[in-house]
Amino acid sequence: MARRQANRLELGGDDAVTQETRILGIETSCDETAAAVVESGRNILASVVASQAAQHAGYGGVYPEVASRMHIEAIHGVVSQALSQSHVGLEAIDAVAVTRGPGLAGSLVVGLNMAKGMALASGLPLIGVNHLEAHLYSIWLVEDEPDPIFPLLALIVSGGHSELVLMRDHLTYERLGGTLDDAAGEAFDKVARLLGLAYPGGPSIQVAAEGGDPTAFRFPRAWMEGTWDFSFSGLKTAVLREVRSRQPELLAASFQAAVTDVLVGKTLAAAEKFQARQILVAGGVSANRALRQTFQNRSKIPVRVPPLGLCTDNAAMTAAVGHWRFLAGQRDALDIDVLPTWPLVR
Ligand code: KG4
Ligand code: ZN
């Protein structure tokens, strides 16, 4: 394909690469089967997501065996649809980027095998991507907004992770801290179950909380002084103790306020300490309205949060990381395996 000047990535300071790319992204880390075609890490040409959420709702969580079977059924159609919607053929694609982890092993393997098959058949390079990193790069996909400015202080809050990460440049991550027990999304899901609200718990709590006073219950805030870590298990236990009060709106609102308070408070403190220019909030929980509002109200520096459609799992963000990794020269072998517990920073 034609190479035009679009992006400039500093590699080791002096040798710069300028290149336009088209990356096919594939994501199957949890319960969404997704494929996308993204141009130069910024423009979404197509993004297809087949969600299994309705099938898992009855179990109150993702049922791994069901998830991998459903990925197998969906993957071929989802990838074909993404390619046809993008109006570019495989011959115009530069690389296949795929989520290697973290996530459910049986789910990851479906996407990785699809990506390997495509790479083998077409001769395209294969690029393994970290799912947490992908959540961060969803912000580069927001239309009509300038690129984020480094250093960025990133909060990743999803069903499996709550991480504070400092990004001084592309693809460089310093982990400041993370949850010692439940992830923020996991806390939302568990508390929703305690309150008899539907799975996934985050959106259910958000809706229930709309009718409640967030100061009704004084739930604990675990500040974990002297660290950048989080802990949400004590909060969950505190909600459990009050659950018999049968006031789900008040409990939901007070719980949401406690989680939000700690996530925002610690992120802002870290941003100040490390002199971040902007804050980036990503992952499924970043869809939470109270969290977004509290960040906007309290932060003195810009807080970048992807639009709702990019907060939850999708493959456009996987392809966006693929662009930067492709420019940085990453090419993975066809025998790479999934990494279900892959940390963003070792
Ligand atoms: O990033 P994600 O889609 O999947 C991974 O865990 O990778 O995040 C899912 C999590 C779930 O725990 C869900 O309850 C939570 O994000 N979530 C929310 C909201 N929407 C989704 N939590 C709070 N408020 C929301 N509006
Ligand atoms: Zn995710």
PDB file of C-alpha atoms and ligand atoms in Angstrom, residues 27 29 131 135 158-159 283-284 311-313 317, ligand 2:
ATOM      1  CA  GLU A  27     -10.312  -9.084  20.609  1.00  0.00           C
ATOM      2  CA  SER A  29     -10.494 -11.627  26.047  1.00  0.00           C
ATOM      3  CA  HIS A 131      -5.736  -5.773  26.747  1.00  0.00           C
ATOM      4  CA  HIS A 135      -8.085   0.188  26.945  1.00  0.00           C
ATOM      5  CA  SER A 158     -12.368  -2.764  34.533  1.00  0.00           C
ATOM      6  CA  GLY A 159     -13.926  -6.004  35.679  1.00  0.00           C
ATOM      7  CA  GLY A 283     -11.862   0.401  31.073  1.00  0.00           C
ATOM      8  CA  GLY A 284     -15.472  -0.670  31.565  1.00  0.00           C
ATOM      9  CA  CYS A 311     -15.112   2.153  27.206  1.00  0.00           C
ATOM     10  CA  THR A 312     -16.286  -1.422  26.990  1.00  0.00           C
ATOM     11  CA  ASP A 313     -14.383  -4.153  25.167  1.00  0.00           C
ATOM     12  CA  MET A 317      -8.562  -0.182  20.660  1.00  0.00           C
TER      13      MET A 317
HETATM   14 ZN    ZN B   2     -11.707  -4.816  29.027  1.00  0.00          ZN
END
